[in-house]
Each structure stands twice: as structure tokens, then as C-alpha cells.
XYZ file of C-alpha atoms in Angstrom:
567
model
C 0.000 0.000 0.000
C 1.236 3.460 -0.840
C 0.734 5.734 2.153
C 0.544 9.483 1.590
C -0.546 10.934 4.876
C 0.398 11.953 8.381
C 1.552 9.696 11.193
C -1.629 8.697 13.007
C -3.720 7.638 9.975
C -0.589 5.898 8.684
C -0.651 3.625 11.731
C -4.242 2.747 10.953
C -3.475 2.035 7.339
C -0.621 -0.272 8.262
C -2.964 -2.103 10.628
C -5.328 -2.682 7.712
C -2.533 -4.037 5.556
C -0.934 -6.365 8.105
C -3.996 -7.362 10.131
C -5.439 -5.724 13.227
C -3.825 -8.246 15.564
C -0.559 -6.338 15.193
C -2.191 -3.414 16.950
C -4.263 -5.381 19.403
C -7.309 -5.443 17.182
C -8.596 -8.799 18.337
C -7.887 -11.288 15.571
C -10.607 -13.932 15.834
C -9.531 -16.912 17.874
C -8.781 -19.866 15.639
C -9.471 -22.835 17.795
C -11.324 -25.981 16.818
C -12.315 -27.646 20.084
C -9.187 -26.054 21.521
C -6.814 -27.643 18.996
C -6.166 -24.809 16.544
C -7.580 -24.221 13.053
C -8.394 -27.318 11.060
C -6.348 -27.630 7.862
C -8.102 -28.074 4.514
C -9.550 -31.574 4.296
C -8.860 -34.044 1.516
C -7.244 -33.738 -1.879
C -8.936 -31.989 -4.755
C -8.122 -31.979 -8.442
C -9.204 -29.726 -11.253
C -12.426 -30.892 -12.868
C -15.627 -32.630 -11.895
C -18.859 -31.321 -10.384
C -19.240 -29.948 -6.880
C -22.782 -30.243 -5.534
C -24.037 -27.916 -2.804
C -27.119 -29.249 -1.004
C -29.263 -26.478 0.437
C -32.509 -26.119 2.346
C -33.105 -22.657 0.875
C -32.797 -20.370 -2.098
C -30.414 -17.426 -2.026
C -31.960 -14.230 -0.717
C -29.794 -12.125 -3.043
C -26.986 -12.783 -5.497
C -27.018 -9.206 -6.795
C -23.730 -7.853 -5.380
C -25.325 -4.629 -4.215
C -27.916 -6.536 -2.129
C -25.814 -9.486 -0.961
C -25.134 -9.101 2.786
C -25.336 -12.470 4.503
C -22.080 -14.318 5.037
C -22.768 -17.590 3.170
C -24.187 -15.682 0.204
C -21.286 -13.214 0.134
C -18.884 -16.154 0.219
C -20.690 -17.840 -2.695
C -21.074 -14.690 -4.784
C -17.605 -13.272 -4.209
C -15.752 -16.546 -4.730
C -17.711 -17.772 -7.770
C -19.583 -15.024 -9.614
C -17.927 -11.655 -9.056
C -14.731 -10.103 -7.833
C -14.284 -7.073 -5.612
C -11.482 -4.523 -5.538
C -9.895 -6.331 -2.581
C -10.477 -9.800 -1.130
C -9.316 -12.182 1.623
C -6.741 -14.935 1.305
C -8.236 -18.393 0.813
C -6.486 -19.903 3.831
C -7.665 -21.407 7.119
C -7.121 -19.726 10.470
C -5.824 -16.178 11.023
C -3.978 -16.218 7.679
C -7.382 -15.902 5.986
C -7.910 -12.504 7.598
C -5.233 -10.917 5.425
C -6.600 -8.809 2.598
C -5.005 -8.974 -0.838
C -5.653 -7.209 -4.152
C -8.415 -8.712 -6.276
C -9.529 -6.564 -9.221
C -7.141 -3.859 -8.031
C -3.351 -3.888 -8.196
C -3.020 -2.966 -4.498
C -5.275 -2.862 -1.452
C -5.660 0.866 -2.056
C -3.661 4.077 -1.864
C -4.621 6.515 0.877
C -4.247 10.304 0.668
C -5.771 13.467 2.129
C -5.402 12.129 5.673
C -7.519 9.064 4.939
C -10.350 10.907 3.181
C -9.361 9.769 -0.319
C -8.707 6.217 -1.526
C -7.480 5.334 -5.005
C -7.512 1.920 -6.698
C -6.044 0.917 -10.054
C -7.477 -2.089 -11.909
C -5.276 -4.902 -13.200
C -4.725 -5.597 -16.869
C -6.612 -8.444 -18.535
C -9.839 -8.350 -16.477
C -12.848 -9.597 -18.453
C -16.522 -10.467 -18.032
C -18.089 -13.727 -19.125
C -18.592 -12.415 -22.695
C -14.964 -11.310 -23.049
C -15.674 -7.586 -22.663
C -13.282 -5.629 -20.411
C -14.006 -4.773 -16.781
C -13.578 -1.025 -16.328
C -13.506 1.297 -13.341
C -16.849 2.864 -14.280
C -18.522 -0.527 -13.683
C -17.295 -0.616 -10.079
C -18.422 2.980 -9.601
C -21.851 2.100 -10.977
C -22.370 -0.799 -8.591
C -21.361 1.314 -5.592
C -23.914 3.885 -6.771
C -26.550 1.153 -7.042
C -26.036 0.431 -3.336
C -27.662 3.806 -2.570
C -30.800 3.015 -4.580
C -33.978 2.480 -2.524
C -35.119 0.194 -5.347
C -32.382 -2.276 -4.296
C -32.619 -2.509 -0.503
C -30.842 -4.768 1.929
C -27.158 -4.653 0.967
C -24.029 -3.439 2.780
C -24.345 0.200 3.764
C -20.710 1.100 4.391
C -20.414 3.185 1.206
C -23.590 5.082 2.098
C -22.142 5.934 5.500
C -18.807 7.384 4.380
C -18.879 8.686 0.794
C -19.062 12.465 0.533
C -22.557 13.581 -0.487
C -23.954 10.146 0.251
C -26.483 11.347 2.807
C -28.649 12.883 0.059
C -27.817 10.641 -2.892
C -30.573 8.195 -3.982
C -28.748 6.084 -6.499
C -28.153 6.200 -10.263
C -31.764 5.602 -11.280
C -32.923 8.845 -9.657
C -29.865 11.066 -9.193
C -27.414 9.995 -11.858
C -23.733 9.945 -10.981
C -22.279 10.373 -7.468
C -19.562 13.038 -7.679
C -17.507 11.657 -4.811
C -16.550 8.618 -6.926
C -14.271 9.551 -9.813
C -13.081 7.396 -12.714
C -10.526 9.534 -14.584
C -9.771 6.602 -16.899
C -10.799 2.975 -17.438
C -8.318 1.671 -14.853
C -8.603 4.197 -12.020
C -11.306 4.706 -9.407
C -11.085 7.324 -6.653
C -13.333 7.485 -3.581
C -13.719 10.774 -1.684
C -14.975 10.296 1.877
C -16.604 12.720 4.285
C -14.181 11.701 7.055
C -10.937 9.744 7.407
C -11.539 5.981 7.129
C -8.345 3.972 7.394
C -10.401 0.742 7.298
C -11.697 1.534 3.817
C -9.792 -1.394 2.196
C -11.904 -3.710 4.357
C -15.004 -2.073 2.889
C -13.595 -2.766 -0.589
C -13.738 -6.526 0.076
C -17.539 -6.372 0.101
C -19.687 -7.204 -2.945
C -20.677 -3.527 -3.121
C -17.258 -3.022 -4.726
C -17.760 -5.618 -7.467
C -18.394 -4.431 -11.044
C -21.807 -4.245 -12.699
C -21.958 -2.856 -16.265
C -24.760 -0.332 -16.657
C -25.939 -2.034 -19.865
C -26.421 -5.329 -17.990
C -28.294 -3.899 -15.016
C -31.815 -5.303 -14.715
C -32.470 -3.689 -11.310
C -34.428 -6.064 -9.046
C -34.143 -8.864 -11.621
C -30.349 -8.813 -11.443
C -30.639 -11.299 -8.566
C -31.732 -13.894 -11.126
C -28.900 -13.454 -13.633
C -25.669 -11.898 -12.416
C -23.240 -10.956 -15.208
C -20.053 -12.728 -14.162
C -16.658 -11.169 -13.482
C -15.594 -14.256 -11.492
C -14.449 -17.751 -12.442
C -17.991 -19.095 -13.014
C -21.120 -17.944 -14.815
C -24.769 -18.857 -14.365
C -26.018 -21.479 -16.814
C -29.493 -21.984 -15.343
C -31.279 -20.741 -12.244
C -34.653 -22.186 -11.297
C -35.352 -20.177 -8.156
C -35.800 -22.349 -5.085
C -34.883 -25.516 -6.993
C -31.491 -25.469 -8.682
C -28.653 -23.176 -9.734
C -26.017 -24.449 -12.176
C -22.672 -22.713 -12.740
C -20.101 -23.451 -15.439
C -16.694 -21.968 -16.085
C -16.292 -18.383 -17.235
C -13.752 -19.063 -19.984
C -12.697 -15.412 -19.991
C -11.625 -15.445 -16.336
C -7.837 -15.304 -16.195
C -6.318 -17.104 -13.187
C -3.130 -15.102 -13.673
C -5.026 -12.047 -12.414
C -6.620 -13.907 -9.501
C -4.359 -15.572 -6.919
C -7.217 -15.996 -4.407
C -9.545 -18.357 -6.306
C -8.524 -21.885 -7.302
C -11.754 -22.510 -9.292
C -11.206 -26.281 -9.306
C -14.617 -27.783 -10.286
C -15.780 -27.601 -13.888
C -19.370 -27.215 -12.684
C -21.081 -26.193 -9.469
C -24.657 -27.359 -8.897
C -26.694 -25.941 -6.023
C -29.734 -28.089 -5.232
C -32.239 -26.127 -3.174
C -35.397 -26.677 -1.177
C -34.272 -29.893 0.529
C -34.973 -30.699 4.169
C -31.833 -30.118 6.200
C -32.152 -33.399 8.081
C -32.376 -35.211 4.735
C -29.276 -33.393 3.470
C -27.262 -34.444 6.512
C -28.466 -38.051 6.322
C -27.443 -38.186 2.657
C -23.973 -36.860 3.435
C -23.581 -39.320 6.289
C -24.541 -42.191 3.957
C -22.015 -40.864 1.392
C -23.319 -42.502 -1.783
C -23.227 -41.523 -5.455
C -23.035 -37.803 -6.177
C -23.319 -37.068 -2.458
C -19.668 -38.102 -2.134
C -18.810 -34.890 -4.007
C -21.333 -32.726 -2.153
C -21.353 -30.324 0.797
C -24.112 -28.842 2.916
C -24.821 -25.131 2.494
C -26.697 -24.554 5.759
C -25.708 -25.664 9.254
C -25.942 -29.310 10.254
C -29.108 -29.634 12.336
C -28.411 -30.143 16.029
C -30.236 -33.452 16.301
C -27.764 -34.954 13.808
C -24.656 -34.192 15.884
C -24.755 -37.515 17.739
C -24.845 -39.513 14.494
C -21.806 -37.624 13.246
C -19.643 -37.404 16.356
C -19.999 -41.101 17.232
C -18.894 -42.269 13.771
C -15.138 -41.695 13.236
C -15.369 -41.859 9.421
C -18.135 -39.274 9.308
C -16.586 -37.150 12.032
C -13.468 -36.820 9.844
C -15.680 -34.984 7.318
C -17.294 -32.736 9.940
C -16.199 -29.097 10.230
C -17.298 -26.867 13.096
C -15.269 -23.677 13.089
C -15.898 -20.577 15.167
C -17.736 -17.850 13.309
C -17.198 -14.393 14.799
C -20.985 -14.252 15.030
C -23.566 -13.672 17.751
C -27.091 -15.098 17.771
C -29.489 -12.546 19.252
C -33.114 -11.904 20.089
C -34.046 -8.551 18.575
C -36.835 -6.365 19.945
C -38.681 -3.603 18.123
C -37.721 -0.809 20.507
C -40.007 1.650 18.708
C -43.158 -0.130 19.899
C -44.672 -1.066 23.256
C -43.820 -2.893 25.394
C -40.274 -2.940 24.006
C -39.989 0.850 24.069
C -39.500 0.494 27.850
C -35.791 -0.101 28.676
C -36.592 -1.706 32.008
C -38.947 -4.206 30.377
C -36.277 -5.043 27.798
C -33.728 -5.541 30.553
C -36.160 -7.872 32.306
C -36.168 -10.125 29.256
C -32.373 -10.395 29.492
C -32.940 -12.112 32.831
C -35.917 -14.145 31.623
C -34.196 -16.104 28.835
C -32.877 -19.593 29.527
C -29.901 -19.528 27.162
C -28.885 -23.073 28.026
C -32.265 -24.341 26.795
C -31.762 -22.356 23.582
C -28.255 -23.804 23.232
C -29.595 -27.335 23.728
C -32.141 -26.945 20.941
C -29.452 -25.557 18.631
C -27.338 -28.675 19.215
C -25.629 -28.243 22.582
C -22.115 -26.882 23.199
C -21.017 -27.995 19.722
C -23.332 -25.357 18.262
C -21.861 -22.482 20.236
C -21.155 -20.903 23.612
C -23.723 -19.044 25.719
C -23.250 -15.351 24.868
C -22.976 -12.728 27.591
C -22.219 -9.737 25.332
C -22.895 -8.614 21.774
C -19.272 -8.681 20.627
C -17.948 -12.214 20.164
C -14.719 -12.903 22.057
C -12.795 -12.597 18.778
C -13.561 -8.851 18.889
C -12.932 -8.327 22.604
C -9.315 -9.411 22.758
C -10.194 -13.094 23.009
C -11.817 -12.560 26.417
C -15.606 -13.105 26.767
C -17.316 -10.093 28.332
C -20.085 -10.430 30.923
C -21.597 -7.166 32.093
C -24.836 -8.335 33.701
C -23.625 -11.613 35.267
C -26.919 -13.396 34.546
C -26.949 -17.183 35.098
C -27.087 -19.139 31.788
C -30.527 -20.468 32.725
C -31.809 -16.981 33.564
C -33.052 -15.357 36.746
C -36.852 -15.499 36.801
C -37.264 -13.655 40.107
C -35.138 -10.735 38.907
C -37.000 -10.647 35.589
C -40.382 -10.491 37.313
C -39.187 -7.720 39.620
C -37.972 -5.630 36.684
C -41.232 -6.134 34.808
C -43.123 -4.940 37.887
C -40.877 -1.855 38.053
C -41.496 -1.154 34.363
C -45.235 -0.969 34.885
C -45.963 -3.289 31.952
C -48.994 -5.371 32.911
C -48.687 -9.115 32.516
C -49.627 -11.342 30.914
C -48.576 -9.494 27.770
C -48.828 -10.954 24.270
C -46.114 -10.418 21.630
C -45.099 -11.922 18.301
C -41.842 -13.776 17.679
C -40.506 -14.057 14.118
C -38.157 -16.866 13.065
C -37.089 -18.677 9.928
C -38.624 -22.101 9.401
C -35.354 -23.779 10.333
C -35.354 -22.019 13.714
C -38.830 -23.071 14.855
C -37.356 -25.200 17.666
C -35.107 -22.383 18.837
C -38.065 -19.996 18.809
C -40.030 -22.463 20.919
C -37.226 -22.443 23.517
C -37.489 -18.638 23.695
C -41.274 -18.933 23.948
C -40.982 -21.276 26.945
C -38.492 -18.971 28.680
C -40.704 -15.913 28.331
C -43.790 -17.794 29.470
C -42.119 -18.076 32.886
C -42.418 -14.311 33.396
C -45.871 -13.731 31.925
C -44.822 -12.890 28.345
C -46.859 -14.933 25.867
C -45.433 -15.272 22.364
C -47.033 -16.173 19.067
C -44.406 -17.629 16.724
C -44.482 -16.672 13.036
C -42.097 -18.530 10.713
C -40.854 -17.493 7.289
C -38.841 -19.243 4.598
C -35.111 -18.462 5.024
C -34.935 -16.908 1.553
C -37.367 -14.122 2.554
C -36.809 -13.961 6.318
C -34.336 -11.073 6.439
C -36.319 -9.039 3.932
C -39.413 -9.604 6.082
C -37.977 -8.452 9.395
C -36.057 -5.754 7.520
C -39.365 -4.146 6.517
C -40.033 -1.741 9.390
C -43.741 -1.674 8.603
C -43.976 -5.459 9.018
C -41.594 -6.244 11.869
C -43.534 -6.191 15.116
C -42.327 -7.625 18.398
C -39.401 -10.039 18.632
C -37.199 -11.729 16.037
C -34.355 -14.213 16.090
C -31.431 -12.471 14.462
C -27.695 -12.809 14.163
C -24.699 -10.716 13.196
C -21.223 -11.619 11.986
C -18.161 -9.456 11.610
C -17.700 -8.045 8.103
C -14.048 -7.563 8.954
C -12.039 -8.119 12.173
C -12.961 -4.979 14.102
C -15.683 -3.918 16.532
C -16.505 -1.154 14.046
C -18.078 -3.816 11.811
C -20.335 -4.935 14.655
C -21.536 -2.313 17.148
C -22.356 0.529 14.699
C -24.142 -1.826 12.321
C -26.418 -3.144 15.074
C -27.029 -0.030 17.159
C -26.555 3.172 15.139
C -30.029 4.635 14.586
C -28.836 6.506 11.508
C -28.440 3.237 9.575
C -32.156 2.351 9.754
C -34.051 2.183 6.460
C -37.755 1.528 5.899
C -37.140 -1.531 3.716
C -34.116 -3.766 3.509
C -33.196 -2.695 7.029
C -30.147 -4.712 8.070
C -28.227 -4.706 11.325
C -30.283 -2.376 13.453
C -33.503 -4.368 13.090
C -34.345 -3.382 16.687
C -34.859 0.199 15.423
C -32.692 1.398 18.318
C -32.260 5.181 18.212
C -30.217 6.346 21.178
C -28.368 9.666 20.985
C -25.809 8.776 23.655
C -24.903 5.598 21.778
C -24.620 7.353 18.424
C -22.414 10.106 19.858
C -20.105 7.495 21.363
C -19.940 5.631 18.039
C -18.799 8.849 16.359
C -16.204 9.415 19.060
C -14.715 5.940 18.715
C -14.611 6.175 14.934
C -12.543 9.338 15.258
C -9.874 7.593 17.357
C -6.450 7.073 15.788
C -5.191 4.664 18.473
C -6.519 1.228 17.483
C -5.906 -0.308 20.896
C -7.925 2.439 22.544
C -10.683 2.069 19.927
C -10.883 -1.685 20.462
C -11.271 -1.154 24.220
C -13.852 1.565 23.595
C -16.007 -0.767 21.470
C -15.967 -3.287 24.337
C -16.975 -0.587 26.831
C -19.774 0.607 24.560
C -20.963 -2.988 24.231
C -21.349 -3.078 28.027
C -23.272 0.201 28.054
C -25.667 -1.002 25.355
C -26.206 -4.299 27.197
C -27.778 -2.280 30.022
C -30.142 -0.625 27.519
C -30.901 -4.006 25.919
C -32.143 -3.366 22.372
C -31.175 -6.989 21.693
C -30.446 -10.029 23.832
C -27.279 -11.984 22.979
C -27.953 -15.722 22.970
C -25.027 -17.716 21.550
C -21.558 -17.151 20.163
C -21.832 -19.499 17.254
C -19.901 -22.217 15.533
C -20.561 -23.323 11.946
C -21.307 -27.070 11.772
C -20.889 -28.341 8.210
C -20.422 -31.734 6.543
C -18.847 -32.867 3.279
C -18.923 -35.977 1.159
C -15.855 -38.215 1.185
C -14.554 -37.000 -2.190
C -14.619 -33.279 -1.424
C -11.194 -31.706 -0.966
C -9.864 -28.367 0.216
C -12.662 -27.887 2.748
C -12.129 -25.512 5.648
C -14.255 -22.961 7.443
C -13.078 -19.419 6.672
C -13.033 -16.994 9.597
C -14.373 -14.084 7.547
C -17.177 -16.101 5.971
C -18.464 -16.933 9.480
C -16.986 -20.435 9.359
C -18.614 -21.278 6.012
C -16.552 -23.361 3.583
C -14.336 -21.114 1.474
C -15.691 -21.828 -1.991
C -12.477 -20.465 -3.507
C -10.660 -23.605 -2.306
C -13.252 -26.384 -2.634
C -12.789 -29.130 -5.197
C -13.608 -32.780 -5.750
C -11.209 -35.726 -5.739
C -10.927 -38.373 -8.395
């Protein structure tokens, strides 16, 4: 990275380049049952078909709307490339960012308010046409469009003039992104952001040619800049990818692109998927599961040494939470929300999710990977809850019980929702569970007019810093009417937002990391969400799948850049 700035932002930029652990930034712990990161499993050769067995369709493959970890992993490793990406390596090595479309991870100037990227030579789309800087600019502009809700909002938060810009369909070009030639793209920010190269790893910074943009329909047929292109896509049933013959591996050291074809079979029951992979017959020998292994299958896997050898269960840098709509009664009362912290039996929730193998009971929002490896516990609530304390707080709040509320969950989390329902029943809170297909769940609770009551929710780090966690979940300025992501609790608290701004302005990374932890503790007392579990990612492969490992950035999901099938 070329650094053209003063001393303090320079320190931040170097931390981005070499990894935040060098400055005490809390590199995610890399243990697997306490034994270190698991190396890639099995041998893989070039060729063959990799099958991905899934219980759901993708919510979004459009790079401007893609903001869930498994989908970002799939899209960024197979269908499109961003300016910067992560190494395809297990453990902490995978946290290092490397150039992708760009020649470097970015050049900083103007004290961190300007970032410049230069595209590599020889970059082409699936039809052989060149990838140009204007295409990256256009996709970043699309991320502002209300017609395309739900994607990463980092660009909207930092680009100069972004607070009033409504995307290319309404407002044309955004002046704070310049493309002086086909190879150069310059971003002008409204404040110094030394972490901007981390932002550039997101699908927001992938190219979309204006002539190929089909707006909301782009989800169905992405125009590939990656190693694979879409052959067929029958939504909810099957997606088939074949090689993009114009992808040049010489420009792309991150992606191995080993299979000739990738077939995603959707709409299957998760228990059936796991049973098929355990049986390991036919094409299932070259298959992997997309979604988590269901908890009730753990015993069948862990007691069979041959199957256990194909089981991966990496830590995720994620926190499962119970979100509350703080804009509506009774959740607009902080004391009532705090009471629910004490009411939840997190051990019962953990048991339904699969026991300790599924994750650790969470006592803070930040996972330990973002709090220096040390779990935080502000409220000191027993894992099974404290019913007497919860009832006392409800009485102090003045909320009359019994009170009836709704609880939203995806269909795969019905059992987990039932565990929450039973916990709340103990303190006079009656819940009606509403389930939604996983492919529409986040869009449903992200519609502020539809979300009412409680919802099971989770958040994973977008990059290894508390700044990718706390502001996303609790900054009231990030809330949008539709496609609302992160702050689904609709938490608008001036004290919290002022502290977020103060921490973002810090130039000492160690102090900022500590400040995020302290702010986590302060927000826990206000309880817009209830942390439930710090998660692991239980996944299973067939016996002829090679190169499998859970990537720390992709929340423990298999890194699709490395997967292949053996002969």
C-alpha cells in the first residue's frame, strides 16, 4: 500500500494491511475444540462437479444486495470479484486482505479521506468484454438506490454527499466517486476511514456494467466477473454454474476454481441433506451442505469416526441474538427489555441448537474474537436466567402481565423460537411464533412496517474490528424503511450514536478496540437486543470433497475459492 498521509492515519493504514492483531485489534480466535484451526480436508483436483445441497434459495446474489455471510462467500468466490479480497487460507492467515480486481489494497491520501484503486490488466466479463472502473463505480452507486434494498451500507455511510444521494436511477452519478480513466477509481470520503480497504472486500465493490443492469431482476442473472457464470437458475430448486472461460487465473491468486461445474440443489430438508452426506453414496460423495448441520444430527456424526473426519465446526465471529422492536410497546420500555435479558434460559436455547457444539452461551454482543479473546459479561446473569429478577424488573417497568407479543423466526429455527417462547412464558410474556422461509426472512424483518415484536437475528463481523459490529447493530442513523439490516431493533439512542462517532474518530486502534468493548457493556444495560449464543458453523462434506475448511471471515462457512472434488 502506498501511504501518503500523516503519522496517526498511517498507523491505521498499516494495521489494515498487516492485520489488526498487530495493533491489538482482536484477531478472531482460531481454535477448533481447543486444537487450533483445522487444515483443509482431503485432496482436490481440477475438474468434476461440486454439488451444494441447500434447504433454501439465495436471498440475493445481486452484489449490491448481498449481505449475509454464506451468500457473500458464494457470490464473491464464484460469480464476481471485488477490488480487494481475503486470502483463501484457514485460520488467522485468511484474515489478510489482498488485491483482487485492483493492483493494491488501495492508496490513501488526504489524511484518509481519499482512496485510489487501479485495476489490473486483462480483467474480463463472461462475454470477453473488459471490466472497467466505471462498472465498479456504478455498482457502488446502485447500493444507494432504494429500489435495491438490503445490501451493505458502508459506502452510504462514508462517501461524501452520500447522505442525500438516492442512487443512479434517480440522481445519476455520485460526484464523490471519480473514474478519470478505465483503470482508475477514486473514492472521496466525508471523514478519514483507514479501514476503507476492508469495505472494498464487500460485494458492493464488485463491477456491474450499466448495460447489464436489470435492477431487481439482477438477482436472477448476475453478469459474471468471477471464475464461473450462471447457466441456469430455477429459483428455489437449482442453480447451475459453469466456467467463465474469460476469467484469467493469472489475475486472480485468491480463487482456485477447481470444479468444472457447481450445482446448487435447493429446497431440501436439512435433516435429509445431513443423512445423505452421512450415507455418502453416489453424487453425495462430491457434495457439501450449504446450511448448518441440524443439532439433532450431531450424535450420528460425532460417534462415527469416518463421518466425524468430514465434519467441520469452526468458530464464526458471530452472535445469535433476540431482537426487539424498541419503537413499539412494550419494548420501548428499557426496564422491560432488561427484564427479558434475565428471563431467557440460554442453556435451553443452546440445547435446541445442538448443545455446546453449536456455540457458547453469549454474555455480550461482541464475540470474544472482537474483545481481545476474552468473553465479556456485564450483567452476570446465570445461563438459565433469573426469573425472580425478571419479574421484579417487569413490575418496576409498569408493563402489565400477561402481555402478548409476536416472535418471528425462519422455518429452520422453529425449535429455537419455541425455547425462547418457553423462557418468556415463565415471566408472563406470551409469544405467538411466526415462521418465514429463510430466503425471505431477512427481507421480512427488515421491513419496518412489518416487523412487530421479537425476532431471532444474528450478526457476523464483516471484517475483524468492533466497528463492523456495534455501529451496524445499534446506530439509529443506519435504519431504512425496507431492507433494514443490522439495526432491526430500530434502536435510536443519541448517547450511543455520539459514542460511536467518538470511537470512529480515534487514531489509536488499541484504545478504539477497548472503547467498542466498553460501549458494548453500556448497550447491554439498555438491551435493544439479547445476545444468545456465540456461534460455531457445523458443516459436513462428502468423502470426495477436498480443500474444505471454514473461513473466519465467511463466518466459518466453507471457502468456496478452495473447494474441489477428488478423483
